[in-house]
XYZ file of C-alpha atoms in Angstrom:
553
model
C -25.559 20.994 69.469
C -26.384 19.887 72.912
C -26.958 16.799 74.759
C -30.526 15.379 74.694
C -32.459 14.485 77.516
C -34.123 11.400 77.181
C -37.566 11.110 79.112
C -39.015 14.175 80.211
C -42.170 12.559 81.462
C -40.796 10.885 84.127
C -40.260 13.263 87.314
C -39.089 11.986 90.579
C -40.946 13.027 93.493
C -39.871 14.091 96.064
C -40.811 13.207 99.824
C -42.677 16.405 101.260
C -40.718 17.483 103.980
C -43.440 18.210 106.780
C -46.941 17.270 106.919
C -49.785 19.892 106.045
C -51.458 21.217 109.310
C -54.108 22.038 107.340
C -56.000 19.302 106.042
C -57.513 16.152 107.598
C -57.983 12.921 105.597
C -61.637 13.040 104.614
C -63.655 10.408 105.797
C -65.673 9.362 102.624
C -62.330 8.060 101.035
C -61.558 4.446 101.836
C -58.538 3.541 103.472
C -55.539 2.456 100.933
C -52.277 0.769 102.213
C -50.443 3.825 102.020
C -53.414 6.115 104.270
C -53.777 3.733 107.000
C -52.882 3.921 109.794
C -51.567 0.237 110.643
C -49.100 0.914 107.818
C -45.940 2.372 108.000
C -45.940 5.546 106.144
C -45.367 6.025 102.850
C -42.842 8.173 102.012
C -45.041 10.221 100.436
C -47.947 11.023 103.068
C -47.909 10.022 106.852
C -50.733 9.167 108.375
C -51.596 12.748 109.427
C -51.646 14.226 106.083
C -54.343 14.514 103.996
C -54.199 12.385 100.271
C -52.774 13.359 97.613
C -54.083 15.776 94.858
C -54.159 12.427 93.358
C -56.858 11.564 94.810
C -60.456 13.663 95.776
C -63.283 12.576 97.614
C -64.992 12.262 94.414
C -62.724 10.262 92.642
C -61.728 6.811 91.666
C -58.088 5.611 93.372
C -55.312 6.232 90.928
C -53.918 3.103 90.078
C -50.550 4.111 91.804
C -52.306 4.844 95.231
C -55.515 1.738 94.768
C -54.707 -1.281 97.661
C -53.546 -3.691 94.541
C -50.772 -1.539 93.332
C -47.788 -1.111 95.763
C -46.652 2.536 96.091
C -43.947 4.085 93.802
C -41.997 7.259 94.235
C -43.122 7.806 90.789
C -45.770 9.286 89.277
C -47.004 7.146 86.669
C -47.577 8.525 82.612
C -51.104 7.404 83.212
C -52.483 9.738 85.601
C -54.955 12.173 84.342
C -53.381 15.174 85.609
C -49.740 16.632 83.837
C -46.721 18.387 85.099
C -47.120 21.994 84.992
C -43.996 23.648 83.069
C -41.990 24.000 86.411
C -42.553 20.293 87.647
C -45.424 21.123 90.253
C -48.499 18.627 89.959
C -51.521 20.087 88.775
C -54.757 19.828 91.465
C -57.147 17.679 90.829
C -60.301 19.306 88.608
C -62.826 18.000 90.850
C -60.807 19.316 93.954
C -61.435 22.451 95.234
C -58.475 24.787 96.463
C -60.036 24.506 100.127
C -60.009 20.962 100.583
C -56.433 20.454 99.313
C -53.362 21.927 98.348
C -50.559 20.615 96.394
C -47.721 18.865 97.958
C -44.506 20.954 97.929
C -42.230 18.942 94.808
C -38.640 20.041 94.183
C -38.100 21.436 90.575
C -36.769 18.361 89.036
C -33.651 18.473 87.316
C -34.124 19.407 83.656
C -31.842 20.505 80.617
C -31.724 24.377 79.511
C -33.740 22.998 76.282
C -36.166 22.132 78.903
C -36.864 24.698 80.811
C -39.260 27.350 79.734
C -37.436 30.622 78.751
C -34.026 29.405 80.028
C -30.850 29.918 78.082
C -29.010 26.684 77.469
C -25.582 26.001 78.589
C -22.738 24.817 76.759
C -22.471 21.111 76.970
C -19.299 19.454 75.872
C -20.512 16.533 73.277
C -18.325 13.976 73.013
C -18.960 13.254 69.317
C -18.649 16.418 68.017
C -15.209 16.512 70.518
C -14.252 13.438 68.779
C -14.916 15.073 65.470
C -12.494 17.926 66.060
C -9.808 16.278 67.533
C -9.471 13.953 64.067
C -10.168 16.862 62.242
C -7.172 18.958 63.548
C -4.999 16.075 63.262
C -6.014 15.915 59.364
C -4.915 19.728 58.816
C -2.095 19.181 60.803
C -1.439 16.992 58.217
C -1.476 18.988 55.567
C 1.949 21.254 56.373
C 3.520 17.795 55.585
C 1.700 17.228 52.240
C 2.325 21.059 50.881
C 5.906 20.377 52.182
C 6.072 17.292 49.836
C 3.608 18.798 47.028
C 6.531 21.874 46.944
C 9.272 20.016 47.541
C 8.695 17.872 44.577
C 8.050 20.979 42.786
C 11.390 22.238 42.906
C 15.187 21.551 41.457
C 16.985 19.056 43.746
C 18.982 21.205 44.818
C 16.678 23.404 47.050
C 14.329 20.347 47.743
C 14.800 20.501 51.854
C 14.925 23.933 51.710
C 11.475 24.447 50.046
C 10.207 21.516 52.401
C 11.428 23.240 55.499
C 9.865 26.277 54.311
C 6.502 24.902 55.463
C 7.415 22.998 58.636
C 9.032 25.701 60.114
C 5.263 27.309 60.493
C 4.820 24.449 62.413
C 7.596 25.689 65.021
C 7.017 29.318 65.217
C 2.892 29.804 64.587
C 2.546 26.764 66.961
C 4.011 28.548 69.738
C 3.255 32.246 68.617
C -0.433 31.570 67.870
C -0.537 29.842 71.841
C 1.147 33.012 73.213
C -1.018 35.827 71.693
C -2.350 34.697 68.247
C -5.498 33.137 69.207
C -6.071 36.137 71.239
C -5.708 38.507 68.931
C -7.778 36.379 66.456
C -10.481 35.482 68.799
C -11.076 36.990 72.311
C -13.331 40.052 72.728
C -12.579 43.411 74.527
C -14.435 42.353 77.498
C -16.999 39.683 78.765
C -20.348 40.369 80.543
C -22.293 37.003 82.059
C -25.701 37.904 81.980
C -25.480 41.304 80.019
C -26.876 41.956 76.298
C -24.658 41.337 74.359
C -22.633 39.013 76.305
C -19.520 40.469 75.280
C -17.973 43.070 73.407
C -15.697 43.096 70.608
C -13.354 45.634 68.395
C -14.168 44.631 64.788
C -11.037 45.141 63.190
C -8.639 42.761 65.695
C -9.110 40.392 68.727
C -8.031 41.457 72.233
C -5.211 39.938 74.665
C -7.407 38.858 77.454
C -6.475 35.592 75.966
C -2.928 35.453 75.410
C -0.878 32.647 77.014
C -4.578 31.027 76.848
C -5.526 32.812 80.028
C -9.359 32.022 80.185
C -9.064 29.544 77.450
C -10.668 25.967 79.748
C -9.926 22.694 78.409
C -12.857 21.574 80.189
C -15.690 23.890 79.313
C -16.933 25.242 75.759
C -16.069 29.198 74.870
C -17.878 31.310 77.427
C -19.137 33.657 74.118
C -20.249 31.003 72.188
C -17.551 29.358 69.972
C -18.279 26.064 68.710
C -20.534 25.286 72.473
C -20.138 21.435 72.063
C -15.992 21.373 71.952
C -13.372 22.530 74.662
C -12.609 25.474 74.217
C -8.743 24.885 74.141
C -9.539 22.222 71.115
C -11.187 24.779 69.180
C -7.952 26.990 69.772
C -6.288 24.099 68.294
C -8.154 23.131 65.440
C -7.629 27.171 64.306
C -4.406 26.894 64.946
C -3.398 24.370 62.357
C -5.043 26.902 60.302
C -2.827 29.388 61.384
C 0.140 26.869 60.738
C -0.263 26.046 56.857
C -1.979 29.545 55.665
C 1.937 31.246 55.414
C 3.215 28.185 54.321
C 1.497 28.443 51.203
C 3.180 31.847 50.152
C 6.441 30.195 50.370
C 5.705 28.348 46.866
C 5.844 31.976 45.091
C 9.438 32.838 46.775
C 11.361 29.336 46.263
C 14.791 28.913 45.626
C 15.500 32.617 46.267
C 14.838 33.612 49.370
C 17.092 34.057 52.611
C 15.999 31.497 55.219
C 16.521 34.324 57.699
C 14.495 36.736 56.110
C 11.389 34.263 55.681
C 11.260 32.886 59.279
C 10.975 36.473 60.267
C 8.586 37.581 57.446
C 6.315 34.747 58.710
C 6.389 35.413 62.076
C 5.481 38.796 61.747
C 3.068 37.994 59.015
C 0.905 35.304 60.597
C 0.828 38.040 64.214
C -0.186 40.919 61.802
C -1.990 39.877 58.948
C -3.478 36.506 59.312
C -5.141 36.932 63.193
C -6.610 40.623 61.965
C -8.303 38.601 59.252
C -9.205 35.880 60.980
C -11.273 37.964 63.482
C -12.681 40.035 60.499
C -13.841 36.734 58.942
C -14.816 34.406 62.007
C -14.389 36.458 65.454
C -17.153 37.113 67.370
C -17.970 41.198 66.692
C -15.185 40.809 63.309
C -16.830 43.171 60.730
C -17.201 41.212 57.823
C -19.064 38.917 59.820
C -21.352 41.006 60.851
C -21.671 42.604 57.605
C -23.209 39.094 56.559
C -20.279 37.656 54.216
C -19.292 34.080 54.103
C -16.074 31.617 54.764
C -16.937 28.362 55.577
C -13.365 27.663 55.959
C -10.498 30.029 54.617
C -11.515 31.198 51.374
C -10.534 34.922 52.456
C -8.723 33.826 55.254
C -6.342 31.585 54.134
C -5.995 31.284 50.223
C -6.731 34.883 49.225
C -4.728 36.118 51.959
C -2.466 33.994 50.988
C -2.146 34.227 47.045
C -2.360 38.163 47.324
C 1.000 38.038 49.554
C 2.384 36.019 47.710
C 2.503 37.373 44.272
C 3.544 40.567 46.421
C 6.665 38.815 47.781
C 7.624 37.626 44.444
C 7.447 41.087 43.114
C 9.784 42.782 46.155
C 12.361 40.012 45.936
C 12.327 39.156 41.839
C 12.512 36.626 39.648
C 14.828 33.503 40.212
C 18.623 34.441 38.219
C 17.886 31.910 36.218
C 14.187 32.233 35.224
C 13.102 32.184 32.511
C 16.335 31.466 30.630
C 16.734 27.999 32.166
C 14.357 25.811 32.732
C 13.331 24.745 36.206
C 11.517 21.547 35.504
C 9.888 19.346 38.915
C 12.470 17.077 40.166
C 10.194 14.180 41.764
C 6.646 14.239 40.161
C 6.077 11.588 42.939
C 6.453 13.839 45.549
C 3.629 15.768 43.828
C 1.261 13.035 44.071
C 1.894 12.178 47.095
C 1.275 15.733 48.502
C -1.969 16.196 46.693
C -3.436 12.503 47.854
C -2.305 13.984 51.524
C -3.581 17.906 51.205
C -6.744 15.945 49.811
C -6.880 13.817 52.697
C -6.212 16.320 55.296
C -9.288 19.129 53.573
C -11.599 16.866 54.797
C -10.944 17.808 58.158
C -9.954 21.638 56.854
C -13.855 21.852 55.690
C -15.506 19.236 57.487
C -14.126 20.292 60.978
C -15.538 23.950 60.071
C -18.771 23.136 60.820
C -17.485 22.624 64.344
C -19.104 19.117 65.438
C -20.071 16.186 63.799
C -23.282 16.629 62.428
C -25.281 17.683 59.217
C -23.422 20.026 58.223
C -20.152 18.267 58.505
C -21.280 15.866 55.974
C -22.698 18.781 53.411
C -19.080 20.260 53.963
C -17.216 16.690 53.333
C -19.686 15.998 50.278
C -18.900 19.336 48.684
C -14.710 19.000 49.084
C -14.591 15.889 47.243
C -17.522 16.569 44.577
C -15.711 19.557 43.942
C -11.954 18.660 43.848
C -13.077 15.986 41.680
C -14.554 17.918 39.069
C -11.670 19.902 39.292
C -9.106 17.673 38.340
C -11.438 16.155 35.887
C -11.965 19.376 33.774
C -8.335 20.486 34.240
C -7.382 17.494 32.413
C -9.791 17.246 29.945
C -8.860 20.730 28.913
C -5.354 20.151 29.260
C -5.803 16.880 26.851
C -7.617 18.881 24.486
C -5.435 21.843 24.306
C -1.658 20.551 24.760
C -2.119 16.981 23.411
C -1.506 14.796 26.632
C -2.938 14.874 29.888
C -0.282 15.184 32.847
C 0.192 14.498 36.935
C 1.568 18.003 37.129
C -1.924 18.593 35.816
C -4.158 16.729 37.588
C -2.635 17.465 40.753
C -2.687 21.160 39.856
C -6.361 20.717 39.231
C -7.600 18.759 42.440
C -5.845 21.793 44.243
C -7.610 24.455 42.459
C -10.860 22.713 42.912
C -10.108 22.052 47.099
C -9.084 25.763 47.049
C -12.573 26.542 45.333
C -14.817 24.767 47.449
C -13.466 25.844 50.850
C -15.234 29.129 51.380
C -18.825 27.545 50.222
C -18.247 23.717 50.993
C -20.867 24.252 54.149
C -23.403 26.223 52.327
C -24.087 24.687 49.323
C -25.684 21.342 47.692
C -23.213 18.541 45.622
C -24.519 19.877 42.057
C -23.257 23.032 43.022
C -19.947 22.107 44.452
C -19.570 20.452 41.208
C -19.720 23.460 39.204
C -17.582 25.778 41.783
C -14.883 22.715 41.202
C -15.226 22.819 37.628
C -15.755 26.824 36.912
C -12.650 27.415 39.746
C -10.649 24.824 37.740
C -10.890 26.735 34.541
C -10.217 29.993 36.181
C -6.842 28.592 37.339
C -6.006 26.911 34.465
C -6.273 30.359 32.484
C -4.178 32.172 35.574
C -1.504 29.692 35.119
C -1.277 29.854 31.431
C -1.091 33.329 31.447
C 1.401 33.949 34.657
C 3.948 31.520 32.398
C 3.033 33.627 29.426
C 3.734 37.001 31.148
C 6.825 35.407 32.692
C 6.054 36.191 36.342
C 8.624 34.009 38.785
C 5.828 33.032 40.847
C 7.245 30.099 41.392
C 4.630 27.549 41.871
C 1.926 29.157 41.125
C 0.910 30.418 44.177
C -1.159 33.127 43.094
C -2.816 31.379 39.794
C -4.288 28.612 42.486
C -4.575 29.723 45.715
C -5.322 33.786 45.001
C -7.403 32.846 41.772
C -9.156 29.955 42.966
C -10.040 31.591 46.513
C -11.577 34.917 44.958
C -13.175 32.990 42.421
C -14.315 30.381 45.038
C -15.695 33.351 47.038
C -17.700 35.157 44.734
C -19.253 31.978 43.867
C -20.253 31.417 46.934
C -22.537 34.126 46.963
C -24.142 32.761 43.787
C -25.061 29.224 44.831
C -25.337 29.850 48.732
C -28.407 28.137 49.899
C -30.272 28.249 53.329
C -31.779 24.990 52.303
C -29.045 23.112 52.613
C -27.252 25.466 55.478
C -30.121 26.870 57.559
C -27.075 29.417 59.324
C -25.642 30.171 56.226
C -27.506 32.833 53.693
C -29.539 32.487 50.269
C -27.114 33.811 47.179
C -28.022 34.936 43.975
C -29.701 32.053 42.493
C -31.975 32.133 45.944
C -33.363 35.409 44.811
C -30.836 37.487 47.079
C -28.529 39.590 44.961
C -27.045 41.377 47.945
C -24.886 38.289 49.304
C -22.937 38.106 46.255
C -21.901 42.264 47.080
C -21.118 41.150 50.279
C -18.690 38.484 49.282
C -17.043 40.713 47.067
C -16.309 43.216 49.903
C -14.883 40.798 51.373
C -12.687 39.731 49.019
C -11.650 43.515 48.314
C -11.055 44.417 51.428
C -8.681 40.895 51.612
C -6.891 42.044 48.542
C -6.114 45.301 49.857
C -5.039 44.248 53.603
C -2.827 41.460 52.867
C -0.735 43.144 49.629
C -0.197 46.608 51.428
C 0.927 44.679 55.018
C 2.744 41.768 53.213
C 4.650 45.147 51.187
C 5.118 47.097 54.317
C 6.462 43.860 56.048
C 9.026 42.989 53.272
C 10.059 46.111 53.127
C 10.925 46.906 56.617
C 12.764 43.456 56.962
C 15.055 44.516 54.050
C 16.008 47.711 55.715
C 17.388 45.346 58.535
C 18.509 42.321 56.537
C 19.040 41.116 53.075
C 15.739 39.427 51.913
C 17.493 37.340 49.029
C 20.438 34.578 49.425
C 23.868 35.460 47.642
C 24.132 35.079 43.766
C 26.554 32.010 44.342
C 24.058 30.607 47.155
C 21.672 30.405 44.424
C 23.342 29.112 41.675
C 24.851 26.038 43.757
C 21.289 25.595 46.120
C 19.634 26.650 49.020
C 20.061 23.153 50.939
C 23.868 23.207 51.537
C 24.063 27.231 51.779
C 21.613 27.727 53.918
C 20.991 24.254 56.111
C 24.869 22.613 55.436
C 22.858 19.274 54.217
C 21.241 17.936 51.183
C 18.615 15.642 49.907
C 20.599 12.982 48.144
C 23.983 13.386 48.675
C 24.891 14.289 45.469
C 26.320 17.834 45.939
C 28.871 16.718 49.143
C 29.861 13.573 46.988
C 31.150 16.532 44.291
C 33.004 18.139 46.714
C 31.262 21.490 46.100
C 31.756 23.860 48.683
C 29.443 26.986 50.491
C 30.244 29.733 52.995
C 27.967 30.726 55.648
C 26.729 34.520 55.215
């Protein structure tokens, strides 16, 4: 979205900068002000030169050039004769090319839009800037809310633990995603001004001919055409805080369990080797699924399936909790729950909104759709959790607003508000099932990573190739109901291809770490919680005040 040029009528001209040695001032033309001789010139014509193509012999003064109307550097909407396309004034029709010629006008200063045939250069827009700077700050957000959401998830005992579990991404992807994540998400192989294409691009995985940001200006738009209204360091930024919370969410299938040492490493490597691949499959400029014509508005591949698929992996390598499913592990602070989910809420609305990349249309289709959608969500998820188990629950409604969110993020910017309604809805359903059955088949994925955020993504996905509609996104694709069968394919290559990626690297990953370190905390470390063993504090000072003890591995 550029900037728009107000009047293009208008056009300075100009003062000619020597008189014509050609032409004399015909003598059947009355003197004006401006052509005689007793005047100073005009800065248009001296005295010398002949008039205007304003003017012919033939014709009636213009009303610029008559003796009544004092002269203007401007040439009036009124006169008979338009601009050309390049800014030159036409000749007169009733002036032949060998009594005048036209006065030599700069090119006036005109827009890309403007200009006939030229390619338009990124503008930075200071709305849509605006736009994305709130909308990064709302997912940064959301790394706090999950942190809460989880944390209140949990036994007290491992409360800080599961909450730092999240906002240590904010540490080590902050700094690793401005060192060579972006790059490898984003930049192409090389970059040719003026060439077709501009650029090129491997479609598997970004380049590093942007790490450390080199080339990344905080004053100009992308150079290959990401988001061309925005910096291009505050599009780094608003991806970024996607990069932040996407490995956060595994850590909800692992809680309680798993070595602090072994996870900060797992999601270091993770978010360098799985998520930036995926994000340039999804999003980068030359990224194969894009070009194959799938579509994530906002993470619906990227973030939640890649997410959900690694972690129901993880839980698998490192196994169940000792005490699952013997004991129960009931949420300590429901509160905390709420809280998170009124915050995570909050914060999608930059998550999806800010995908559309400025402040426009589409930004309020995307907005529309998260909180249509979410809402349905946690309004079926209820209703079928009244009807089936007798009372409705917060566990439950918050569970449902998630799996709605989750739902809606890969469509929210290509589909209308009926539609989001029934993604919300169906994707609630579809989660409610996964979670019934995970706790059925006794799976220790602990918070039900998988059941929401795997589930709800892939079903959110496929759906999107059902209701897709160019209608409502003109740069998005028809689906099924549209009459176009072959998006929803797409979509589920997409999805497939996610699935298979992120379980084999997340498996390969784990499994080299444990060759070098154990992946799991001690028996003991377990049994008495992860907050003293493995960060020496707690959450309410109940475990010190007992005098229990813990050794440092």
């Amino acid at each position: 979205m550029g900037l728009m040029v107000g009047n293009t009528f208008a056009q300075d001209v100009s003062p000619s900068p020597s008189p014509s040695p050609t032409l004399s001032t015909p003598e059947t033309v009355s003197p004006s002000p401006i052509l005689s001789p007793e005047v100073s010139p005009s800065p248009i014509l001296s005295p010398e030169v002949s008039p205007s193509p304003i003017l012919s012999p033939e014709a009636s003064p213009s009303p610029i050039l008559s003796p009544e109307a004092s002269p203007s550097p401007i040439l009036s909407p009124d006169t008979t004769r338009p601009l050309s396309p390049t800014g030159e004034i036409s000749p007169s029709p009733t002036a032949s090319p060998a009594e005048v010629s036209p006065i030599p006008v700069p090119p006036p200063a005109v827009s890309g839009q403007e200009a006939s045939g030229a390619t338009a250069e990124p503008t930075i827009d200071t709305g849509d800037t605006a736009w994305l700077l709130i909308s990064s700050a709302l997912v940064m957000l959301m790394t706090p809310a999950l942190a809460f959401f989880y944390g209140g998830l949990v036994r007290s005992r491992n409360v800080l633990n599961t909450m730092m579990m999240s906002l240590i991404l904010m540490a080590v992807v902050g700094v690793t995603w401005t060192l060579w994540g972006y790059s490898l998400a984003f930049a192409p192989n090389s970059i040719n001004p003026g060439a077709d294409p501009p650029f090129t691009a491997n479609p598997f995985i970004g380049s590093l001919n942007w790490a450390f940001l080199n080339g990344v200006e905080f004053d100009k738009p992308s150079s290959i055409g990401y988001a061309p209204t925005i910096p291009h360091q505050l599009f780094m930024l608003y991806n970024m805080m996607f990069a932040i919370i996407t490995p956060a969410f595994i850590s909800g299938a692992i809680v309680e369990r798993i070595s602090f040492k072994a996870y900060f490493w797992f999601v270091l490597i993770w978010s360098t080797v799985i998520y930036s691949p995926l994000a340039h499959w999804v999003w980068g400029k030359g990224g194969w699924l894009l070009d194959l014509g799938a579509l994530d508005f906002a993470g619906g591949t990227v973030v939640h399936i890649s997410s959900g698929v690694s972690a129901v992996v993880a839980a698998y390598v490192l196994g169940p909790r000792k005490t699952y499913p013997t004991q129960p592990a009931a949420p300590h602070n429901v509160p905390y729950v709420l809280l998170g989910i009124g915050l995570l809420w909050f914060g999608w609305l930059g998550f999806n909104g800010g995908s559309a990349g400025g402040a426009g249309a589409v930004a309020a289709v995307a907005s529309v759709a998260t909180v249509v959608a979410s809402a349905a969500a946690g309004f079926t998820w209820i209703i079928v959790e009244w009807v089936l188990r007798g009372k409705p629950t917060a566990i439950g409604i918050a569970t449902g607003f998630l799996a709605g969110l989750v739902g809606i993020t890969p469509a929210a910017g290509y589909v209308s508000p009926i539609a989001a309604i029934l993604i919300g809805s169906i994707t609630s359903l579809c989660c409610f099932v996964a979670v019934s059955l995970r706790a059925k088949w006794q799976f220790d994925d602990s918070l039900d990573t998988y059941p929401v955020h795997g589930v709800g993504g892939t079903v959110g996905a496929l759906l999107t190739g059902v209701f897709a509609n160019k209608a409502v996104n003109s740069g998005g694709a028809d689906g099924l109901l549209a009459g176009h069968p072959e998006l929803l394919w797409k979509q589920f290559v997409g999805v497939a291809a996610t699935y298979v990626f992120a379980s084999v690297g997340t498996l390969l990953i784990l499994k080299a770490l444990g060759a070098v370190m154990a992946l799991r905390v001690k028996p003991i470390a377990e049994e008495q919680g992860l907050d003293i063993n493995e960060h020496g504090e707690e959450a309410y000072g109940e475990e010190f005040a007992s005098g229990l003890s813990f050794t440092r591995e």
